[in-house]
């Protein structure tokens, strides 16, 4: 083969091209999860992925993370194939369940990815202390996860995901299990952490206000098979405060996303009728 894919410009954190994902291909339980997905995430950008349940949001995130393989198409992370980016630990992940190990202290949970990288104990301790400062839990290093509230556990999970300073953070509904007040607080904290660290984020949610509040761009997906039907530019700058949630621009973008979701649903229904 002589044709080489054009290498992406260095300022792109994620480049997804012509992505197709089919589960159980050719079997009676075949699922066409993602079709013709094209997505570029610029370095330092915050992108929210939103769409109805089952539209393939987690699948897309898992493909970017190289936890599963595309049926067709390519995923480039930091200018290299997703597989190489995983080997290089170029990204951290956080999920709805914090996934902390119950038998490890908070500090030792945060240090886990550093242990895997072979960092010595002194360096690990110093970094976990630094990360606990960053997520505003400096006094909890020696606590066990069950001694923390849900919001605090998610902070620890974020600290762990960022401990090795990955340039990319992949988050799958990380605040989905939190109450509304805690959730809004965590959103503000996440924005602060990202601006302090310069981390690129791909954030899956099914909350429209959450998607808009956090993101530079909101990627709207259609019901299964998931496609990207629209990308809403939020365009409100990065300095978001509690007042942002009451701003006219914010409500306008929330309306844009809601209408895009409705449009995607109607489009999928129309395709369903054509297919019959
Ligand atoms: P979302 O995160 O948007 O709710 P998912 O990405 O989890 O959706 O799933 C998209 C579709 O792919 C769903 O129909 C789901 O059942 C299916 N799916 C996801 N993972 C697998 C798998 N490992 N095997 C078979 N089907 C799967
Ligand atoms: Mg999901």
Short mmCIF file of C-alpha atoms and ligand atoms in Angstrom, two decimals, residues 23-24 31 33 52-59 224, ligand 1:
data_model
loop_
_atom_site.label_atom_id
_atom_site.label_comp_id
_atom_site.label_asym_id
_atom_site.label_seq_id
_atom_site.Cartn_x
_atom_site.Cartn_y
_atom_site.Cartn_z
CA UNK A 23 -21.11 -5.23 17.33
CA UNK A 24 -21.75 -8.95 16.70
CA UNK A 31 -25.89 -3.87 16.54
CA UNK A 33 -23.65 1.30 16.98
CA UNK A 52 -30.15 9.69 23.61
CA UNK A 53 -29.38 6.56 25.61
CA UNK A 54 -27.92 3.82 23.42
CA UNK A 55 -26.78 6.17 20.62
CA UNK A 56 -23.14 5.14 20.99
CA UNK A 57 -21.61 7.84 23.19
CA UNK A 58 -19.76 5.37 25.41
CA UNK A 59 -18.79 3.35 22.35
CA UNK A 224 -28.84 4.39 17.06
P1 LIG B 1 -24.70 5.22 25.07
O1 LIG B 1 -23.44 5.34 25.85
O2 LIG B 1 -24.91 6.34 24.11
O3 LIG B 1 -25.91 5.03 25.94
P2 LIG B 1 -23.47 2.77 24.11
O4 LIG B 1 -22.28 3.29 23.40
O5 LIG B 1 -23.26 2.18 25.45
O6 LIG B 1 -24.60 3.90 24.16
O7 LIG B 1 -24.16 1.65 23.21
C1 LIG B 1 -24.51 1.86 21.84
C2 LIG B 1 -25.20 0.61 21.32
O8 LIG B 1 -24.23 -0.41 21.20
C3 LIG B 1 -26.29 0.08 22.24
O9 LIG B 1 -27.32 -0.47 21.46
C4 LIG B 1 -25.57 -1.01 23.02
O10 LIG B 1 -26.47 -2.01 23.41
C5 LIG B 1 -24.60 -1.54 21.98
N1 LIG B 1 -23.37 -2.09 22.60
C6 LIG B 1 -22.47 -1.40 23.33
N2 LIG B 1 -21.44 -2.20 23.71
C7 LIG B 1 -21.72 -3.43 23.18
C8 LIG B 1 -21.04 -4.68 23.20
N3 LIG B 1 -19.86 -4.84 23.82
N4 LIG B 1 -21.62 -5.73 22.56
C9 LIG B 1 -22.80 -5.57 21.91
N5 LIG B 1 -23.48 -4.42 21.84
C10 LIG B 1 -22.96 -3.36 22.46
#
